[in-house]
Coordinates of C-alpha atoms in Angstrom, one line a residue:
Chain A
X1 CA 59.5 18.9 -13.9
X2 CA 58.4 15.4 -12.8
X3 CA 56.8 14.9 -9.4
X4 CA 59.5 12.3 -8.7
X5 CA 62.0 14.2 -6.7
X6 CA 64.3 12.9 -3.9
X7 CA 65.5 15.9 -2.0
X8 CA 69.0 14.8 -1.1
X9 CA 69.7 13.6 -4.6
X10 CA 68.3 16.8 -6.1
X11 CA 70.6 18.9 -3.8
X12 CA 73.6 16.8 -4.9
X13 CA 72.7 17.2 -8.6
X14 CA 72.3 21.0 -8.1
X15 CA 75.7 21.3 -6.4
X16 CA 77.4 19.3 -9.2
X17 CA 75.7 21.3 -11.9
X18 CA 77.2 24.5 -10.3
X19 CA 80.6 23.3 -11.4
X20 CA 82.1 24.8 -14.6
X21 CA 81.4 22.7 -17.7
X22 CA 79.0 20.3 -15.9
X23 CA 75.4 20.4 -17.4
X24 CA 72.3 18.8 -15.9
X25 CA 72.7 15.4 -17.6
X26 CA 76.3 15.1 -16.5
X27 CA 75.5 16.2 -13.0
X28 CA 72.8 13.5 -12.8
X29 CA 75.3 10.9 -14.1
X30 CA 77.9 12.0 -11.5
X31 CA 75.3 12.0 -8.7
X32 CA 74.3 8.4 -9.5
X33 CA 78.0 7.4 -9.6
X34 CA 78.5 9.0 -6.2
X35 CA 75.5 7.2 -4.8
X36 CA 77.0 3.9 -6.0
X37 CA 80.3 4.6 -4.3
X38 CA 81.1 2.7 -1.1
X39 CA 80.3 4.6 2.1
X40 CA 84.0 5.0 2.7
X41 CA 84.7 6.5 -0.7
X42 CA 81.8 8.9 -0.5
X43 CA 83.1 10.1 2.9
X44 CA 86.7 10.4 1.6
X45 CA 85.4 12.5 -1.4
X46 CA 83.4 14.8 0.9
X47 CA 86.4 15.3 3.2
X48 CA 88.7 15.9 0.3
X49 CA 86.6 18.9 -0.5
X50 CA 86.5 20.3 3.0
X51 CA 90.1 19.4 3.6
X52 CA 91.3 21.2 0.5
X53 CA 89.3 24.2 1.5
X54 CA 90.5 24.3 5.1
X55 CA 94.2 23.5 4.6
X56 CA 95.0 25.3 1.4
X57 CA 95.8 29.0 1.4
X58 CA 98.2 31.4 -0.3
X59 CA 102.0 31.1 0.1
X60 CA 103.3 34.0 2.2
X61 CA 105.8 35.0 -0.4
X62 CA 104.5 34.0 -3.9
X63 CA 100.7 33.8 -3.3
X64 CA 100.6 30.3 -4.9
X65 CA 98.5 27.6 -3.2
X66 CA 100.1 25.7 -0.4
X67 CA 99.2 23.9 2.8
X68 CA 102.2 25.2 4.7
X69 CA 103.3 28.8 5.4
X70 CA 105.5 28.7 2.3
X71 CA 104.9 26.8 -0.9
X72 CA 107.3 24.0 -1.9
X73 CA 109.1 26.2 -4.4
X74 CA 109.7 29.1 -2.0
X75 CA 110.7 26.6 0.7
X76 CA 113.3 24.9 -1.6
X77 CA 117.0 26.0 -1.2
X78 CA 117.8 24.9 -4.8
X79 CA 115.8 27.7 -6.5
X80 CA 117.4 30.8 -7.9
X81 CA 116.1 33.7 -5.8
X82 CA 117.2 36.5 -8.2
X83 CA 114.5 35.6 -10.8
X84 CA 110.8 35.7 -10.5
X85 CA 108.3 34.4 -13.0
X86 CA 104.9 36.1 -12.8
X87 CA 101.8 34.0 -13.7
X88 CA 98.1 34.5 -13.7
X89 CA 96.9 31.3 -11.9
X90 CA 98.3 28.5 -9.8
X91 CA 97.8 26.1 -12.7
X92 CA 100.3 28.1 -14.7
X93 CA 102.9 27.3 -12.0
X94 CA 102.0 23.7 -12.4
X95 CA 102.5 23.9 -16.2
X96 CA 105.9 25.6 -15.9
X97 CA 107.1 23.1 -13.3
X98 CA 106.0 20.3 -15.6
X99 CA 108.1 21.8 -18.4
X100 CA 110.9 21.7 -15.9
X101 CA 113.4 24.3 -17.2
X102 CA 112.7 27.1 -14.8
X103 CA 114.7 27.2 -11.6
X104 CA 113.7 30.6 -10.2
X105 CA 110.7 31.6 -8.0
X106 CA 107.1 32.3 -9.0
X107 CA 104.6 34.9 -8.3
X108 CA 100.9 34.2 -8.7
X109 CA 98.6 37.2 -9.5
X110 CA 95.3 35.4 -9.2
X111 CA 93.8 37.0 -12.3
X112 CA 94.5 39.7 -14.8
X113 CA 93.5 43.3 -15.0
X114 CA 90.1 43.3 -16.8
X115 CA 88.0 46.4 -16.6
X116 CA 85.1 44.7 -18.3
X117 CA 85.0 42.1 -15.5
X118 CA 85.5 44.8 -12.9
X119 CA 89.0 43.5 -11.9
X120 CA 91.5 46.3 -11.3
X121 CA 95.1 46.1 -10.2
X122 CA 94.1 46.2 -6.5
X123 CA 92.3 42.9 -6.7
X124 CA 95.5 41.2 -8.0
X125 CA 98.6 40.3 -5.9
X126 CA 100.6 43.2 -7.4
X127 CA 101.5 44.9 -4.1
X128 CA 102.8 41.6 -2.9
X129 CA 105.0 41.3 -6.0
X130 CA 106.4 44.8 -5.5
X131 CA 107.2 44.0 -1.9
X132 CA 109.5 41.2 -3.0
X133 CA 111.7 43.5 -5.0
X134 CA 113.8 44.4 -1.9
X135 CA 115.3 40.9 -1.6
X136 CA 117.9 40.9 -4.5
X137 CA 115.6 40.2 -7.4
X138 CA 117.3 40.9 -10.7
X139 CA 114.8 39.8 -13.3
X140 CA 111.0 39.4 -13.5
X141 CA 109.6 37.3 -16.3
X142 CA 106.1 38.2 -17.2
X143 CA 104.4 34.9 -18.1
X144 CA 100.8 36.0 -18.2
X145 CA 98.7 34.5 -20.9
X146 CA 99.1 35.8 -24.5
X147 CA 95.7 37.4 -24.4
X148 CA 94.6 41.1 -24.4
X149 CA 94.2 41.0 -20.6
X150 CA 97.4 39.1 -20.1
X151 CA 99.4 41.5 -22.2
X152 CA 97.8 44.6 -20.6
X153 CA 98.6 43.2 -17.1
X154 CA 102.2 42.4 -18.1
X155 CA 102.7 46.0 -19.4
X156 CA 101.1 47.5 -16.4
X157 CA 103.4 45.6 -14.0
X158 CA 106.5 46.2 -16.2
X159 CA 105.9 49.9 -15.9
X160 CA 105.8 49.6 -12.1
X161 CA 108.9 47.5 -11.9
X162 CA 111.3 49.2 -14.3
X163 CA 111.9 52.3 -12.0
X164 CA 113.1 49.8 -9.3
X165 CA 116.0 48.8 -11.6
X166 CA 114.7 45.3 -12.3
X167 CA 115.0 43.7 -15.7
X168 CA 111.5 42.8 -16.9
X169 CA 111.1 40.2 -19.7
X170 CA 108.1 38.6 -21.4
X171 CA 107.8 35.0 -22.7
X172 CA 108.6 34.6 -26.4
X173 CA 105.7 34.6 -28.8
X174 CA 106.0 32.3 -31.8
X175 CA 104.8 29.1 -33.5
X176 CA 104.3 26.2 -31.0
X177 CA 106.7 23.3 -31.3
X178 CA 105.1 20.4 -33.2
X179 CA 102.6 22.9 -34.6
X180 CA 101.9 23.4 -38.3
X181 CA 102.5 26.7 -40.1
X182 CA 99.4 26.2 -42.1
X183 CA 97.2 26.3 -39.0
X184 CA 99.0 29.1 -37.2
X185 CA 97.0 32.3 -37.0
X186 CA 98.2 35.6 -38.6
X187 CA 99.2 37.3 -35.3
X188 CA 101.2 34.4 -34.2
X189 CA 103.0 34.2 -37.5
X190 CA 103.7 37.9 -37.4
X191 CA 105.1 37.6 -33.9
X192 CA 107.2 34.5 -34.9
X193 CA 108.7 36.5 -37.8
X194 CA 109.4 39.6 -35.6
X195 CA 111.1 37.3 -33.1
X196 CA 113.2 35.3 -35.5
X197 CA 116.7 34.3 -34.4
X198 CA 120.0 33.5 -36.1
X199 CA 120.6 29.8 -36.7
Chain B
X1 CA 105.8 14.9 -12.2
X2 CA 106.8 18.3 -10.9
X3 CA 108.1 18.7 -7.4
X4 CA 105.3 21.2 -6.9
X5 CA 102.6 19.2 -5.0
X6 CA 100.1 20.4 -2.4
X7 CA 98.8 17.2 -0.8
X8 CA 95.2 18.2 -0.1
X9 CA 94.8 19.6 -3.6
X10 CA 96.3 16.5 -5.1
X11 CA 93.8 14.3 -3.1
X12 CA 90.9 16.4 -4.3
X13 CA 92.1 16.2 -7.9
X14 CA 92.4 12.4 -7.6
X15 CA 88.9 12.0 -6.2
X16 CA 87.4 14.2 -9.0
X17 CA 89.4 12.2 -11.5
X18 CA 87.8 9.0 -10.3
X19 CA 84.4 10.2 -11.5
X20 CA 83.2 8.9 -14.9
X21 CA 84.1 11.2 -17.9
X22 CA 86.4 13.4 -15.8
X23 CA 90.0 13.5 -17.0
X24 CA 93.0 14.9 -15.2
X25 CA 92.8 18.4 -16.8
X26 CA 89.1 18.7 -16.0
X27 CA 89.6 17.4 -12.5
X28 CA 92.3 20.1 -11.9
X29 CA 89.9 22.8 -13.3
X30 CA 87.1 21.6 -11.0
X31 CA 89.5 21.4 -8.0
X32 CA 90.5 25.1 -8.5
X33 CA 86.9 26.0 -8.8
X34 CA 86.1 24.3 -5.6
X35 CA 89.0 26.1 -3.9
X36 CA 87.6 29.4 -5.1
X37 CA 84.2 28.6 -3.6
X38 CA 83.1 30.3 -0.4
X39 CA 83.7 28.3 2.7
X40 CA 80.0 27.9 3.0
X41 CA 79.5 26.5 -0.5
X42 CA 82.3 24.1 -0.1
X43 CA 80.8 22.7 3.1
X44 CA 77.4 22.5 1.5
X45 CA 78.9 20.6 -1.4
X46 CA 80.7 18.2 0.9
X47 CA 77.6 17.6 3.0
X48 CA 75.5 17.1 -0.2
X49 CA 77.7 14.1 -0.9
X50 CA 77.5 12.5 2.5
X51 CA 73.8 13.4 2.9
X52 CA 72.9 11.8 -0.4
X53 CA 74.8 8.7 0.6
X54 CA 73.3 8.5 4.1
X55 CA 69.7 9.4 3.4
X56 CA 69.1 7.7 0.0
X57 CA 68.3 4.0 -0.2
X58 CA 66.0 1.7 -2.2
X59 CA 62.3 2.1 -2.0
X60 CA 60.8 -1.0 -0.2
X61 CA 58.5 -1.8 -3.1
X62 CA 60.0 -0.7 -6.4
X63 CA 63.7 -0.4 -5.5
X64 CA 64.0 3.1 -6.9
X65 CA 66.0 5.6 -4.9
X66 CA 64.2 7.4 -2.1
X67 CA 64.8 9.1 1.2
X68 CA 61.7 7.6 2.8
X69 CA 60.5 4.1 3.2
X70 CA 58.6 4.3 0.0
X71 CA 59.4 6.4 -3.1
X72 CA 57.1 9.3 -4.0
X73 CA 55.5 7.2 -6.8
X74 CA 54.7 4.1 -4.6
X75 CA 53.5 6.5 -1.9
X76 CA 51.1 8.3 -4.2
X77 CA 47.4 7.3 -4.2
X78 CA 46.9 8.6 -7.7
X79 CA 48.9 5.8 -9.5
X80 CA 47.4 2.8 -11.2
X81 CA 48.6 -0.2 -9.1
X82 CA 47.7 -2.8 -11.7
X83 CA 50.5 -1.9 -14.1
X84 CA 54.3 -1.9 -13.4
X85 CA 56.9 -0.5 -15.7
X86 CA 60.3 -2.3 -15.3
X87 CA 63.4 -0.2 -16.0
X88 CA 67.1 -0.6 -15.7
X89 CA 68.2 2.4 -13.7
X90 CA 66.6 5.1 -11.5
X91 CA 67.4 7.7 -14.2
X92 CA 65.0 5.8 -16.5
X93 CA 62.2 6.4 -14.0
X94 CA 63.1 10.1 -14.2
X95 CA 63.0 10.1 -18.0
X96 CA 59.5 8.4 -18.1
X97 CA 58.1 10.7 -15.4
X98 CA 59.4 13.6 -17.5
X99 CA 57.5 12.3 -20.5
X100 CA 54.5 12.3 -18.1
X101 CA 52.1 9.8 -19.8
X102 CA 52.6 6.8 -17.5
X103 CA 50.4 6.6 -14.4
X104 CA 51.3 3.2 -13.1
X105 CA 54.1 2.0 -10.8
X106 CA 57.8 1.3 -11.6
X107 CA 60.3 -1.4 -10.8
X108 CA 64.0 -0.6 -11.0
X109 CA 66.3 -3.6 -11.7
X110 CA 69.6 -1.7 -11.1
X111 CA 71.3 -3.2 -14.1
X112 CA 70.9 -5.8 -16.9
X113 CA 71.8 -9.4 -17.2
X114 CA 75.3 -9.3 -18.7
X115 CA 77.4 -12.5 -18.5
X116 CA 80.5 -10.6 -19.9
X117 CA 80.4 -8.2 -17.0
X118 CA 79.7 -11.0 -14.5
X119 CA 76.1 -9.8 -13.8
X120 CA 73.6 -12.6 -13.4
X121 CA 69.9 -12.4 -12.6
X122 CA 70.6 -12.7 -8.8
X123 CA 72.4 -9.4 -8.8
X124 CA 69.3 -7.6 -10.1
X125 CA 66.1 -6.8 -8.3
X126 CA 64.2 -9.6 -10.1
X127 CA 63.1 -11.5 -6.9
X128 CA 61.7 -8.2 -5.6
X129 CA 59.7 -7.8 -8.9
X130 CA 58.2 -11.4 -8.7
X131 CA 57.2 -10.7 -5.0
X132 CA 55.0 -7.8 -6.2
X133 CA 52.9 -10.0 -8.5
X134 CA 50.6 -11.1 -5.6
X135 CA 49.1 -7.6 -5.3
X136 CA 46.8 -7.5 -8.2
X137 CA 49.3 -6.6 -11.0
X138 CA 47.8 -7.2 -14.4
X139 CA 50.4 -5.9 -16.8
X140 CA 54.2 -5.5 -16.7
X141 CA 55.8 -3.2 -19.3
X142 CA 59.4 -4.1 -20.0
X143 CA 61.1 -0.8 -20.5
X144 CA 64.8 -1.9 -20.4
X145 CA 67.0 -0.2 -23.0
X146 CA 66.9 -1.4 -26.6
X147 CA 70.3 -3.0 -26.4
X148 CA 71.4 -6.7 -26.5
X149 CA 71.5 -6.8 -22.7
X150 CA 68.3 -4.9 -22.3
X151 CA 66.4 -7.2 -24.7
X152 CA 67.9 -10.4 -23.1
X153 CA 66.9 -9.2 -19.6
X154 CA 63.4 -8.3 -20.8
X155 CA 63.0 -11.8 -22.4
X156 CA 64.3 -13.5 -19.2
X157 CA 61.9 -11.7 -17.0
X158 CA 59.0 -12.2 -19.4
X159 CA 59.6 -15.9 -19.2
X160 CA 59.3 -15.8 -15.4
X161 CA 56.2 -13.7 -15.4
X162 CA 54.0 -15.3 -18.0
X163 CA 53.3 -18.5 -15.9
X164 CA 51.9 -16.2 -13.2
X165 CA 49.2 -15.0 -15.6
X166 CA 50.5 -11.5 -16.0
X167 CA 50.4 -9.7 -19.4
X168 CA 54.0 -8.8 -20.3
X169 CA 54.6 -6.0 -22.9
X170 CA 57.6 -4.3 -24.4
X171 CA 58.1 -0.6 -25.3
X172 CA 57.6 -0.1 -29.1
X173 CA 60.6 0.0 -31.4
X174 CA 60.5 2.5 -34.2
X175 CA 61.8 5.7 -35.6
X176 CA 62.1 8.5 -33.0
X177 CA 59.7 11.4 -33.3
X178 CA 61.4 14.3 -34.9
X179 CA 64.1 12.0 -36.4
X180 CA 65.0 11.6 -40.0
X181 CA 64.5 8.4 -42.0
X182 CA 67.8 9.0 -43.8
X183 CA 69.7 8.7 -40.5
X184 CA 67.8 5.9 -38.9
X185 CA 69.8 2.7 -38.7
X186 CA 68.7 -0.5 -40.6
X187 CA 67.6 -2.4 -37.5
X188 CA 65.4 0.5 -36.3
X189 CA 63.8 0.9 -39.8
X190 CA 63.1 -2.9 -39.9
X191 CA 61.5 -2.7 -36.5
X192 CA 59.5 0.4 -37.5
X193 CA 58.2 -1.5 -40.6
X194 CA 57.3 -4.6 -38.6
X195 CA 55.5 -2.5 -36.0
X196 CA 53.6 -0.4 -38.6
X197 CA 50.0 0.6 -37.6
X198 CA 46.8 1.5 -39.5
X199 CA 46.3 5.2 -40.0

């Protein structure tokens, strides 16, 4: 590479390049943008990173991200505490909250069982989910992603929960609203047919 | 938006979203990635931002970015000091150094004259370029981008330099090496014909 290297700039480019989906060119562009920020903005950006890291941890009950002991959902007295929706990642909670229909609690697994990636049940928050079954939970909705790993994880957890007398459900598979039959894949169409309902 | 908001996470997403080319979804994805970094990496990332901001400033001579008084190119005793290549941005120096053929010095304007964006000659490092003409410079290569603004800026600066008895040149226009005539635009083809050379 060129003999023109400014160490602090290079370090910043390297750090940005380590982010997912950011290549070398984009990292350079972002680094120049950061250099052109005001002193105040650059400081605020840096402290947003350390702040998020220091203040955010897992909710005591549902393992979602929060800056308190409990997350806002677990803290709320307007949520139905008899139903728990199990998701893979914190961003899934965000997606479901945005949809707005679900009024129960969540549980975040922080991953899926994936032997190829070396992730077993012990690395997920499954123990923490089982521990919550004492407190009057009647239904657990498995809302892991519709992938091989998501399905396997849902089945694994369902097998642990059923002996405890809890109803275990799975999100419906089918054609997405606003979608086009022509572009739906075969498996989705098969599932949509299987899951058909009376009009 | 959902009632599920964790303030420090939200701040981080906002900061990331303010970067060029980063939308809300990407900002969220990057924020989760940063949360999953080790404490050490997150701190290093944050200090890369503040470090770059504190330590990097303009080179005394060429206005390129550097962490010393002079940039590595101006500091070097192996560069030809009679020829200066004028570019728009620091990243252009990087591109030319990568190409590797140029052995002279640079001058970074930090922008182009652009009346629509409210950028006049005074906001660029043009005074600083003129001040360098005393030190035995014989040729100035205008290497601004081949755009309307880049061309206008090159012409403006050329008009200031010629009375000082300096040779002013412009990078050649033509078809890019490895390109395909079929896909070259008309203006580029016209310039390539105009600039044809004996074989």
